[in-house]
Short mmCIF file of C-alpha atoms in Angstrom, two decimals:
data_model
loop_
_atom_site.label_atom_id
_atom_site.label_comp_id
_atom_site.label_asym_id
_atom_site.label_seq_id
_atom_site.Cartn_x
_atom_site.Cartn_y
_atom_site.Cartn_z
CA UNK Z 125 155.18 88.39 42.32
CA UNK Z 126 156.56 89.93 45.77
CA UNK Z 127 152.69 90.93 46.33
CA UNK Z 128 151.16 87.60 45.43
CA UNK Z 129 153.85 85.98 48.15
CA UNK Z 130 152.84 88.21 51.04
CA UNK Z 131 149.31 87.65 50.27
CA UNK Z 132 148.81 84.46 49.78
CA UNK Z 133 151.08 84.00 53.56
CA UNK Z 134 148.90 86.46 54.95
CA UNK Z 135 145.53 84.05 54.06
CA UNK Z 136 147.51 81.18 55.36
CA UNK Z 137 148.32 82.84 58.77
CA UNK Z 138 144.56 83.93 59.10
CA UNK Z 139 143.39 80.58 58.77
CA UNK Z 140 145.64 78.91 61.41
CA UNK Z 141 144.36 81.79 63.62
CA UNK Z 142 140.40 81.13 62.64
CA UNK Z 143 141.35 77.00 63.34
CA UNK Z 144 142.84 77.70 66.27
CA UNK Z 145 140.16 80.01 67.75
CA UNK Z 146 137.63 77.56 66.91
CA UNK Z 147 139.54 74.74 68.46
CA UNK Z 148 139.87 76.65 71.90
CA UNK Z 149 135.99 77.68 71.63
CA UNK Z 150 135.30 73.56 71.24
CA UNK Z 151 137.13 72.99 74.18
CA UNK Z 152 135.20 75.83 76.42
CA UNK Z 153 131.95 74.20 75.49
CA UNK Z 154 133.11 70.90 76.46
CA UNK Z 155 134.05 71.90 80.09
CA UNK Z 156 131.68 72.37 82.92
CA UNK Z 157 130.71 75.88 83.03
CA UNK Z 158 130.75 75.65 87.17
CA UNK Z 159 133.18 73.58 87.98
CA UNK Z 160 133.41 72.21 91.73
CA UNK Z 161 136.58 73.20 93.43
CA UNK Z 162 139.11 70.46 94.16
CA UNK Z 163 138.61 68.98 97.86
CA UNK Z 164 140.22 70.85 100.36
CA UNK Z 165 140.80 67.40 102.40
CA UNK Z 166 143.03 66.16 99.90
CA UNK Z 167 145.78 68.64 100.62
CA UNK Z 168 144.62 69.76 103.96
CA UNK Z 169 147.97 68.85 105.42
CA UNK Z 170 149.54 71.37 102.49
CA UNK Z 171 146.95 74.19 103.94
CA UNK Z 172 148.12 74.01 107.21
CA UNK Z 173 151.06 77.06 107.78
CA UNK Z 174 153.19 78.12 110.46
CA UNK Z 175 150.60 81.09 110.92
CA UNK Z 176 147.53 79.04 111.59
CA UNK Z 177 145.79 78.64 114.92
CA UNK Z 178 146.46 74.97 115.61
CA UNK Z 179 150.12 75.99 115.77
CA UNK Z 180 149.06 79.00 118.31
CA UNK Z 181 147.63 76.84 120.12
CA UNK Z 182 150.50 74.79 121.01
CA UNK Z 183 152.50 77.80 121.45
CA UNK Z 184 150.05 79.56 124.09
CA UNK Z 185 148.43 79.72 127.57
CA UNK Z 186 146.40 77.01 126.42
CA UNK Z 187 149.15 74.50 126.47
CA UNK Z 188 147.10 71.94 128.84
CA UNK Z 189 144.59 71.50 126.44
CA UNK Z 190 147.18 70.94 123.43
CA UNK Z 191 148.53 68.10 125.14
CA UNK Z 192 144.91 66.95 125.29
CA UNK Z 193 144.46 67.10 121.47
CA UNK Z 194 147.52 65.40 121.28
CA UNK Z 195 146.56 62.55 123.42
CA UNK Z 196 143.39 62.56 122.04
CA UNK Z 197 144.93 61.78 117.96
CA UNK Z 198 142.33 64.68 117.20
CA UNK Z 199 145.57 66.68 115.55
CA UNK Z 200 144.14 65.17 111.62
CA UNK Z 201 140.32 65.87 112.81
CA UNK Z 202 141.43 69.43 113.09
CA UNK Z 203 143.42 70.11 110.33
CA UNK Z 204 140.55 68.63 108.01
CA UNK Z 205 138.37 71.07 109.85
CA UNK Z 206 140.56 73.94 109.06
CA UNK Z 207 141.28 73.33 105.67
CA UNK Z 208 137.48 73.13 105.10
CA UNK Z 209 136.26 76.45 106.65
CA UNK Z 210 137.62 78.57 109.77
CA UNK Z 211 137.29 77.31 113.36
CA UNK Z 212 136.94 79.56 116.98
CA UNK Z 213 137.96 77.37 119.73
CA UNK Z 214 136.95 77.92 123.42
CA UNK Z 215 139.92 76.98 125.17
CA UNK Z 216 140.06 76.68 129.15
CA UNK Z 217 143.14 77.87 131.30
CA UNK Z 218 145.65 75.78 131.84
CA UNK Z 219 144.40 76.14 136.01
CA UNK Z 220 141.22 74.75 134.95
CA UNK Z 221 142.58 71.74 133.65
CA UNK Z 222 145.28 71.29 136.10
CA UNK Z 223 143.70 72.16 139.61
CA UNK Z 224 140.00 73.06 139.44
CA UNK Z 225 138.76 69.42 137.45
CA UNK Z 226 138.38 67.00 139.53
CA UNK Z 227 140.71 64.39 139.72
CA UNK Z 228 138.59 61.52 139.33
CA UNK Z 229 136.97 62.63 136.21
CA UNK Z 230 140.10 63.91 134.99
CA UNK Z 231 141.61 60.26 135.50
CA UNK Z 232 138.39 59.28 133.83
CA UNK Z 233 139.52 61.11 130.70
CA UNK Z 234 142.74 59.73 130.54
CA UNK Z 235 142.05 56.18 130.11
CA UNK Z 236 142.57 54.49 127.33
CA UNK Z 237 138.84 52.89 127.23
CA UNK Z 238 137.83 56.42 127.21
CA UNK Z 239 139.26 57.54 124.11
CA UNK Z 240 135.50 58.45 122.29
CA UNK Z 241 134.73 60.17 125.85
CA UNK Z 242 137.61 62.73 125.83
CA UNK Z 243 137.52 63.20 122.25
CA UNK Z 244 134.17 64.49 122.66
CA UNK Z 245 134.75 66.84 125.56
CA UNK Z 246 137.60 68.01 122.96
CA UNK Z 247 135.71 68.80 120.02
CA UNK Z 248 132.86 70.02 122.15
CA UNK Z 249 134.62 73.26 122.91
CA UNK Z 250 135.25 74.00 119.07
CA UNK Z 251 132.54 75.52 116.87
CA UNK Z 252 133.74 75.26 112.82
CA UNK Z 253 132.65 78.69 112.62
CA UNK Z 254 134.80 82.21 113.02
CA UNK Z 255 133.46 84.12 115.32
CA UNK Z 256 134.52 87.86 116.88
CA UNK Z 257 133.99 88.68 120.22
CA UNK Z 258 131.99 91.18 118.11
CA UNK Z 259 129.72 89.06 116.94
CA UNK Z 260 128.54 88.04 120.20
CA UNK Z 261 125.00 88.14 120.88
CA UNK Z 262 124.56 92.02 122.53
CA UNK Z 263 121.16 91.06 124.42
CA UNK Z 264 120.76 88.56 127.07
CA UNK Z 265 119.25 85.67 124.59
CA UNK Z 266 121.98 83.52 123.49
CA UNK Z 267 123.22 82.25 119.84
CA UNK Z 268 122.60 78.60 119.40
CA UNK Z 269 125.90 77.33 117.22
CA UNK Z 270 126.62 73.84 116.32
CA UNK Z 271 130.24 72.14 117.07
CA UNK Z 272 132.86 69.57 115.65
CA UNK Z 273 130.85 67.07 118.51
CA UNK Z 274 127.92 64.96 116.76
CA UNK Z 275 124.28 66.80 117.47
CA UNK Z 276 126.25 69.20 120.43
CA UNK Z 277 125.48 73.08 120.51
CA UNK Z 278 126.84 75.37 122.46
CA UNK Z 279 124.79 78.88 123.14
CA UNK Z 280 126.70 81.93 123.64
CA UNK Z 281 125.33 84.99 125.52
CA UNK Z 282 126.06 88.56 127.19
CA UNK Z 283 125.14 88.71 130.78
CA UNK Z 284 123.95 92.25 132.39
CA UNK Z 285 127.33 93.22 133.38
CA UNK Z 286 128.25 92.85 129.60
CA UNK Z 287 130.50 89.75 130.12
CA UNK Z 288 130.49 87.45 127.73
CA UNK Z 289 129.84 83.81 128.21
CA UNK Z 290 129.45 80.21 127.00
CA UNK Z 291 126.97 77.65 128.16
CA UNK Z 292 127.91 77.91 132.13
CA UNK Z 293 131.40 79.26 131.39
CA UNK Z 294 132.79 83.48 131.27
CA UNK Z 295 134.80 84.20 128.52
CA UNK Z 296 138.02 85.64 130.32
CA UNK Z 297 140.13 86.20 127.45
CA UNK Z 298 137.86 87.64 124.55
CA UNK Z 299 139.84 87.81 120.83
CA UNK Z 300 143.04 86.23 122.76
CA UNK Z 301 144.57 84.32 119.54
CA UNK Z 302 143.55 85.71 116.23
CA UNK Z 303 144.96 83.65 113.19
CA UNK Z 304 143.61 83.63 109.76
CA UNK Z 305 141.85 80.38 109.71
CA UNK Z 306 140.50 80.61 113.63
CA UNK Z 307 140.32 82.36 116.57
CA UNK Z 308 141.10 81.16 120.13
CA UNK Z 309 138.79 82.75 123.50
CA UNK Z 310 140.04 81.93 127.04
CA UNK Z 311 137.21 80.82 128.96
CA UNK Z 312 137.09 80.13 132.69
CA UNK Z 313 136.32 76.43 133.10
CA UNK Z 314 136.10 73.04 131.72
CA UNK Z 315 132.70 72.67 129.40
CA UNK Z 316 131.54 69.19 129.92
CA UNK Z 317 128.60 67.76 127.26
CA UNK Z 318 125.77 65.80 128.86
CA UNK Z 319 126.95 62.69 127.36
CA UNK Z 320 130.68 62.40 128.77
CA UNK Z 321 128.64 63.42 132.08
CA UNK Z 322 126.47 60.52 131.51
CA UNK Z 323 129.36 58.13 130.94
CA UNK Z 324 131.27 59.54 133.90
CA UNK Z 325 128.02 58.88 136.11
CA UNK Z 326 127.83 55.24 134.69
CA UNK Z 327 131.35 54.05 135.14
CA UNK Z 328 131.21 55.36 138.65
CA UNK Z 329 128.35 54.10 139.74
CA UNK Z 330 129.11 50.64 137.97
CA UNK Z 331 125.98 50.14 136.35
CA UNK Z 332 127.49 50.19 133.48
CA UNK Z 333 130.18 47.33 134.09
CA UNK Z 334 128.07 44.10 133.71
CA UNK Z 335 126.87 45.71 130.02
CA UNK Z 336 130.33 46.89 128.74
CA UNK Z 337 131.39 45.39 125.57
CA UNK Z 338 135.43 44.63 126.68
CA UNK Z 339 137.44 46.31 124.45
CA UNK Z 340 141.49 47.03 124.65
CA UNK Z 341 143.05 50.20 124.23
CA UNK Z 342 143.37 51.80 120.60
CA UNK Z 343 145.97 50.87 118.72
CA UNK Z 344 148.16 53.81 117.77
CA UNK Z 345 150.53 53.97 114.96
CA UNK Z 346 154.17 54.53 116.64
CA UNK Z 347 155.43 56.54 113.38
CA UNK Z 348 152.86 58.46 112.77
CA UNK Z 349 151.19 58.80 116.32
CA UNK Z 350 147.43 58.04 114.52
CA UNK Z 351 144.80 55.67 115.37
CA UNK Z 352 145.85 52.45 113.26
CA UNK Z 353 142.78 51.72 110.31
CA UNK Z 354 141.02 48.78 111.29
CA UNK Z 355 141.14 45.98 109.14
CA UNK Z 356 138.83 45.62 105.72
CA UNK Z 357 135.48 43.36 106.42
CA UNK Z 358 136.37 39.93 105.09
CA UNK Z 359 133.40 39.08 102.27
CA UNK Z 360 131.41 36.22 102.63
CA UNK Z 361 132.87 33.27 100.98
CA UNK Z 362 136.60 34.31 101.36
CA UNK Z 363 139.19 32.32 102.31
CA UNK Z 364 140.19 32.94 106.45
CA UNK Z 365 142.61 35.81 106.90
CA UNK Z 366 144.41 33.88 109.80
CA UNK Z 367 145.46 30.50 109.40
CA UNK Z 368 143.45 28.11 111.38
CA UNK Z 369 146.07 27.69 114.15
CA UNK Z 370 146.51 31.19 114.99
CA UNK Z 371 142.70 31.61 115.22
CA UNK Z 372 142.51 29.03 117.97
CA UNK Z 373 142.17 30.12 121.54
CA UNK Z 374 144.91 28.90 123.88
CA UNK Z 375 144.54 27.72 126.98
CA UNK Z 376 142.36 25.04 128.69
CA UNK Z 377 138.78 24.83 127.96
CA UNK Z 378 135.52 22.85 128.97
CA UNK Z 379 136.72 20.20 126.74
CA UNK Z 380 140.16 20.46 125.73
CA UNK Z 381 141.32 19.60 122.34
CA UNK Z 382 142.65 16.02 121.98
CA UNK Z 383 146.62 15.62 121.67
CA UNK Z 384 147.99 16.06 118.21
CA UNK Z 385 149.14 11.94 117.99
CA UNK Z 386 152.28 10.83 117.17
CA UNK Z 387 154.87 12.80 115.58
CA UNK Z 388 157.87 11.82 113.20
CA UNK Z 389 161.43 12.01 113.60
CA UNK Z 390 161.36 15.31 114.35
CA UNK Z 391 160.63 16.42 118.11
CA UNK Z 392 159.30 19.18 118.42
CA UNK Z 393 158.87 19.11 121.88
CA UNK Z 394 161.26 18.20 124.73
CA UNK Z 395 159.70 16.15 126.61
CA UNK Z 396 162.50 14.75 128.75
CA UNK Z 397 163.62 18.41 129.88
CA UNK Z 398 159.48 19.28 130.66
CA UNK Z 399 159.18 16.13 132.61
CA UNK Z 400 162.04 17.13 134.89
CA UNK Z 401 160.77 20.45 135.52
CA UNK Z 402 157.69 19.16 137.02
CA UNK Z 403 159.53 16.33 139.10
CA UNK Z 404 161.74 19.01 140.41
CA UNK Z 405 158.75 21.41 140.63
CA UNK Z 406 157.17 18.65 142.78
CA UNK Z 407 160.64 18.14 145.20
CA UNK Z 408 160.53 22.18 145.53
CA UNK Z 409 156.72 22.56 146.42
CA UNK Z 410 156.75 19.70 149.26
CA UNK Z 411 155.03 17.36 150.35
CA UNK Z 412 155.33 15.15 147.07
CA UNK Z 413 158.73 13.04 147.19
CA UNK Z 414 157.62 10.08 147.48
CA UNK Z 415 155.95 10.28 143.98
CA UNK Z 416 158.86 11.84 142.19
CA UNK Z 417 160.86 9.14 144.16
CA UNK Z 418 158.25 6.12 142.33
CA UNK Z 419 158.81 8.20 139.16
CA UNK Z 420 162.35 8.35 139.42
CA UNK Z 421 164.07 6.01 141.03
CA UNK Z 422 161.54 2.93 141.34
CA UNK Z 423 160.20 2.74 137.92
CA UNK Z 424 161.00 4.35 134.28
CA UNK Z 425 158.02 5.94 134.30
CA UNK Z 426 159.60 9.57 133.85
CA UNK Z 427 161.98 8.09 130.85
CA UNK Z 428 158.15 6.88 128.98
CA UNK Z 429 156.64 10.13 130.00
CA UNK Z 430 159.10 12.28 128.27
CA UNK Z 431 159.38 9.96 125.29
CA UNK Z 432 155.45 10.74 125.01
CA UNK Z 433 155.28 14.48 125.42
CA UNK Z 434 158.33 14.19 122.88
CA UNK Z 435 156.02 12.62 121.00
CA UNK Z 436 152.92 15.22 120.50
CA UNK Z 437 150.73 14.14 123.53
CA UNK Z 438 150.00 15.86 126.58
CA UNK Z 439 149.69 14.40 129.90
CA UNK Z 440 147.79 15.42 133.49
CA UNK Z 441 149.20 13.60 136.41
CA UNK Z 442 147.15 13.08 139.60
CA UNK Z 443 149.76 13.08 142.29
CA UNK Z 444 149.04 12.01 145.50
CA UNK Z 445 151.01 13.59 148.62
CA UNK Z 446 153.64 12.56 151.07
CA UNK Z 447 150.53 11.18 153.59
CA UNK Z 448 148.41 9.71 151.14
CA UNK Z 449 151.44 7.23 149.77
CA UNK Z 450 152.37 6.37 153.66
CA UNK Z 451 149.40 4.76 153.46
CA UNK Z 452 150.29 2.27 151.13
CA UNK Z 453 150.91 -1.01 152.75
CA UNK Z 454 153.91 -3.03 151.54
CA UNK Z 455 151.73 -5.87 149.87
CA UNK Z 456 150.25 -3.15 147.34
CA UNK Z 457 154.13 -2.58 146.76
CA UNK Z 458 155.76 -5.63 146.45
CA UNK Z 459 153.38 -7.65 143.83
CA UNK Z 460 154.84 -7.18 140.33
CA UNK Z 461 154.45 -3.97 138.05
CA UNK Z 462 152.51 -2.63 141.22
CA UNK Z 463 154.20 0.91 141.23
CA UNK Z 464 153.38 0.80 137.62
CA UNK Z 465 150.10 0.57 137.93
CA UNK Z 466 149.32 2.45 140.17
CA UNK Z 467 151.25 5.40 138.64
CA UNK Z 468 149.43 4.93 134.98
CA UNK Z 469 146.29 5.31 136.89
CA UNK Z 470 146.88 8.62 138.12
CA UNK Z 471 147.93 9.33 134.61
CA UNK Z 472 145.20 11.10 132.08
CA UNK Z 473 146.06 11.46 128.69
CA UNK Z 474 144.74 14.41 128.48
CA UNK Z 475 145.49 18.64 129.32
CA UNK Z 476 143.62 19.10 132.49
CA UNK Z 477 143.55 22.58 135.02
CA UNK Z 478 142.13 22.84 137.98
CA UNK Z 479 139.42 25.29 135.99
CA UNK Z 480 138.67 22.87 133.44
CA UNK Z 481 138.11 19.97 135.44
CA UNK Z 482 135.97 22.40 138.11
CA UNK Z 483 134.00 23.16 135.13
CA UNK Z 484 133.67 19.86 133.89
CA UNK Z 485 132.06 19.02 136.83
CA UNK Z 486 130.10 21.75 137.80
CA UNK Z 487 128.30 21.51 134.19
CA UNK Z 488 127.95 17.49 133.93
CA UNK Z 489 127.88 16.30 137.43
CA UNK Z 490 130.61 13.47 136.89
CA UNK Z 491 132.78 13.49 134.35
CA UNK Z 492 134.96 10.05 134.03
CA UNK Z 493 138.43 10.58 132.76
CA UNK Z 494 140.54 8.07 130.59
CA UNK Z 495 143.65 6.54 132.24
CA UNK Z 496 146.73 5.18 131.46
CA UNK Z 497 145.68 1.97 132.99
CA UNK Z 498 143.86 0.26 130.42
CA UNK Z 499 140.77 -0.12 130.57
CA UNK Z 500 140.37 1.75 134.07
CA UNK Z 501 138.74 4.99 134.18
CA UNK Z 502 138.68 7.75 136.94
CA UNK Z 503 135.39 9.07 137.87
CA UNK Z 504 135.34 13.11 138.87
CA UNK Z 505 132.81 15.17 140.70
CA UNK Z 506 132.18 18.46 142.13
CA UNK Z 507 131.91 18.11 145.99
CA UNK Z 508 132.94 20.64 148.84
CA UNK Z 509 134.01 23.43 145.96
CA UNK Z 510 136.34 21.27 144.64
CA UNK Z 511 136.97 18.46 142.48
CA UNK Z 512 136.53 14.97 144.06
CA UNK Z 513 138.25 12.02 142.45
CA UNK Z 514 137.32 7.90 142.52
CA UNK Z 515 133.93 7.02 144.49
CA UNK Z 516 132.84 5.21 147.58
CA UNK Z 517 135.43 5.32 150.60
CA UNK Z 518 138.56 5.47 148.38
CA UNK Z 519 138.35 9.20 146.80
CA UNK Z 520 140.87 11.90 146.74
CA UNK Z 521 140.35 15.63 146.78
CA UNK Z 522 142.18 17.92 144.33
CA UNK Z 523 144.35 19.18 147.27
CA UNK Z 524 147.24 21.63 145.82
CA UNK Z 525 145.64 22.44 142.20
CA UNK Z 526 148.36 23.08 139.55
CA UNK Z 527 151.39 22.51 141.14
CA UNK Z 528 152.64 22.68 137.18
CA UNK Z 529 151.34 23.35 134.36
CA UNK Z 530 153.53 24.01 131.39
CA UNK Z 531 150.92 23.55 128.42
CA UNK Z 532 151.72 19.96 128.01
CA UNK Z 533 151.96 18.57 131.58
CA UNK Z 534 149.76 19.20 134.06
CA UNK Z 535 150.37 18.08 137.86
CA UNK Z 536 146.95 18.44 140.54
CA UNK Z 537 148.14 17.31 144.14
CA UNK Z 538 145.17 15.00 145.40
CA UNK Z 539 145.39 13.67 149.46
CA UNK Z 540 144.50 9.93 148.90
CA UNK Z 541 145.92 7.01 146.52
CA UNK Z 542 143.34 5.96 144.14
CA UNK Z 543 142.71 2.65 142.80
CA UNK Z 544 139.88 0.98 139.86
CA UNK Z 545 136.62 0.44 141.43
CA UNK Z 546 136.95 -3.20 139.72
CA UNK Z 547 139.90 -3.66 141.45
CA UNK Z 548 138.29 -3.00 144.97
CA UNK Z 549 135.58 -5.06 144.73
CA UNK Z 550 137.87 -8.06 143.53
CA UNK Z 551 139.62 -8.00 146.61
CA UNK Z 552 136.63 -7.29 148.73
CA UNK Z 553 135.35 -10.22 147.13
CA UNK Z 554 138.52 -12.51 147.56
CA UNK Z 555 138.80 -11.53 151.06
CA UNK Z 556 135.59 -12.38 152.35
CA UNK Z 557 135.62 -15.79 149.97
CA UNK Z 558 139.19 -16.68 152.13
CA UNK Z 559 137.47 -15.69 155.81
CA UNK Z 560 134.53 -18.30 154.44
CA UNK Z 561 136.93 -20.88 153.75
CA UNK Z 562 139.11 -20.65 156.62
CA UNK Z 563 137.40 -23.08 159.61
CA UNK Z 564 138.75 -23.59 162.83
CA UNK Z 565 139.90 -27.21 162.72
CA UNK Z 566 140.71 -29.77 165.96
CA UNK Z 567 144.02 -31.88 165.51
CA UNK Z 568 144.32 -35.43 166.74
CA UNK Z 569 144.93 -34.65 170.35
CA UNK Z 570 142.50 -32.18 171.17
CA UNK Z 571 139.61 -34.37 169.97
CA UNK Z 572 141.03 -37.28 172.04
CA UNK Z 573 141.26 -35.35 175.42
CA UNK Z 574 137.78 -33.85 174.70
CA UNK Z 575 137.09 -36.95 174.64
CA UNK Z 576 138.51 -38.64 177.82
CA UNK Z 577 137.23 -35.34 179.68
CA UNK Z 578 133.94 -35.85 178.51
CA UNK Z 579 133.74 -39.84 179.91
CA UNK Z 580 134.77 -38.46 183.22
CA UNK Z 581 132.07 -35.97 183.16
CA UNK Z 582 134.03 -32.79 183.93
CA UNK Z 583 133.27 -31.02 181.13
CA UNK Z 584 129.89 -31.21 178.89
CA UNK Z 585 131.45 -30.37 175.83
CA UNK Z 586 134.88 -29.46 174.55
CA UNK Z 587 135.50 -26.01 172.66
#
């Protein structure tokens, strides 16, 4: 009975062994038989140890050229390259950097445009590649090695007196950091690839500037001191990624957008507070009171104007000086709504600069400009470099360009009044219509002692 127990247990155990054995044999077969090791760059930052030679480097002779690295955000660039294979950097002396460069192409480097330019003099001078001082080439032909730089060699060689050297420069300190992923030689000089030369030689030369693409400095992530990602390409089709008024250019243009109309009961603007900063702008340049003194005091005009930029609109106010309104005789003045008038026609409903209107000009020839003197328009040219307002003998000059110019009001000093062309001619035509009418006349007594003076034959004729 006892035997049949431990037998029968025995054939069970055997053949959860045999199952198991021919499970794990399944599972061999189903693997790759040469798998491909796990990507170093995905834990390259784990790789990187208090013993490797990036740290040396910041803790050695070559301290000028750390700070470079750092400057350069070429400290992730490195520790890819290091957790992918070893590295021998060519480091220069901290003199080399410091003194014997010369400053201008040292200032060069520095500048934030120049970021791609001193990150390839940087990787230029590291091959990703150990190599001894004895492995150096022991004749006087040279080893052609490729670096972390995009299609740059550098060629190491052993001149006759057995120094070592690379490209133009002596190796001075042979072996001087040894680390297990790198090596560091001290080398006498700065090497400089032909293309960093070649920008160098552009940029100083300015040939260069008319061609160059403007582009600000690289944005750098203040946390993590890295070059910020830039920002996914937005497929065809999609939807804007900025809404559409943050995409909009500020500032004046060739033809500025129109005013956004009339607002609700909400102001978003203050428009009585904006319209006394430019009268008071205009009483502290000079020159202008007596048109802050019409605006003020003889009409309500500033009270309307700040109701309207209140409002949404934006206004550009032609404002003639101190000598221009002495010219104003006091019949212009005295008629009724006179000041008005002539106020809402140096009044454009519009957001005009001194550029915009230049280059309004200078691109159409004459541009005519709406008023707030319905239906009157002002005409502007270009003339004398400048911007010339009205036509025939009554034009103004833009005389003191923006006096003020807030982003809704916009003031342009101009040296003469200006009035509708209509409006001339009327009274051109009224006056000479009055000098036709007006005839000398003779009263009663004159013609009678013509008369008597002409029978005694003193005088021919009587004027």
């Amino acid at each position: 009975m006892d035997s049949h127990i431990h037998g029968s247990s025995f054939v069970s155990f055997f053949f959860i062994l045999s199952t198991l054995f021919s499970l794990s044999s399944a599972a061999a077969a189903a693997l790759p038989r040469n798998p491909k090791p796990t990507s170093p760059k995905s834990n390259s930052s784990a790789q990187i140890h208090s013993n490797s030679v990036l740290v040396a480097l910041l803790d050695s002779h070559y301290t000028e050229l750390a700070e470079l690295v750092e400057k350069a955000l070429l400290l992730q660039t490195l520790e890819e390259a290091v957790g992918h294979h070893n590295i021998t950097i060519f480091a220069p002396r901290n003199e080399a950097l410091d003194r014997h460069l010369d400053p201008e192409f040292k200032r060069f480097l520095l500048e934030p445009g120049n970021l791609k330019s001193l990150q390839t003099l940087l990787m230029f001078h590291i091959i990703p590649k150990r190599i001894g001082s004895d492995q150096w080439p022991q004749d006087s032909g040279s080893g052609r090695h490729r670096t972390l730089c995009k299609n740059e060699h550098l060629h190491l060689s052993s001149k006759d007196s057995g120094n070592k050297a690379v490209d133009s420069a002596e190796v001075v300190r042979p072996d001087d950091v040894i680390r297990p992923d790198g090596l560091i030689h001290g080398i006498e000089r700065v090497l400089i690839p032909l293309s960093v030369q070649e920008d160098f030689n552009r940029r100083r030369s300015l040939r260069s500037i008319s061609a160059v693409i403007p582009e600000g400095a690289p944005e750098v992530d203040p946390r993590t001191h890295r070059l910020k990602k830039p920002a996914p390409a937005v497929p065809a089709g999609a939807p804007p990624v900025l809404p559409i008024y943050d995409a909009m250019a500020p500032g004046p243009s060739l033809a500025p957008a129109p005013a956004p109309g009339p607002g609700g009961p909400r102001h978003h603007f203050d428009g009585e507070s904006q319209v006394k900063d430019f009268i008071h702008t205009l009483l502290h340049y000079g020159g202008y009171n007596e048109m802050a003194d019409i605006l003020v005091n003889l009409t309500s005009l500033a009270t309307e104007m700040g109701r309207l930029v209140s409002e949404g609109y934006v206004l550009t106010v032609l404002a003639p000086n101190d000598e221009a309104m002495a010219k104003l005789t006091t019949d212009q003045l005295s008629e009724p709504g006179a000041p008005e008038q002539i106020v809402y026609y140096h009044i454009i409903p519009e957001y005009q600069t001194e550029e915009s209107m230049y280059n309004s000009v200078r691109r159409f020839g004459k541009v005519q400009y709406d008023t707030l003197r319905l239906p009157h328009r002002v005409t502007a040219q270009e003339a004398d470099g400048s911007v010339k307002f009205g036509s025939g003998d009554v034009s103004a000059y833009l005389f003191d360009p923006d006096i003020y110019t807030d982003g809704r009001i916009s003031v342009q000093g101009i040296d003469e009044v200006l009035f509708p062309v209509e409006e001339l001619e009327k009274k051109a035509t009224t006056q000479v219509v009055k000098a036709a009418a007006v005839k000398p006349r003779r009263g009663k007594l004159m013609e009678v002692a013509c008369s008597m003076l002409g029978t005694l034959g003193q005088f021919s004729s009587c004027q």
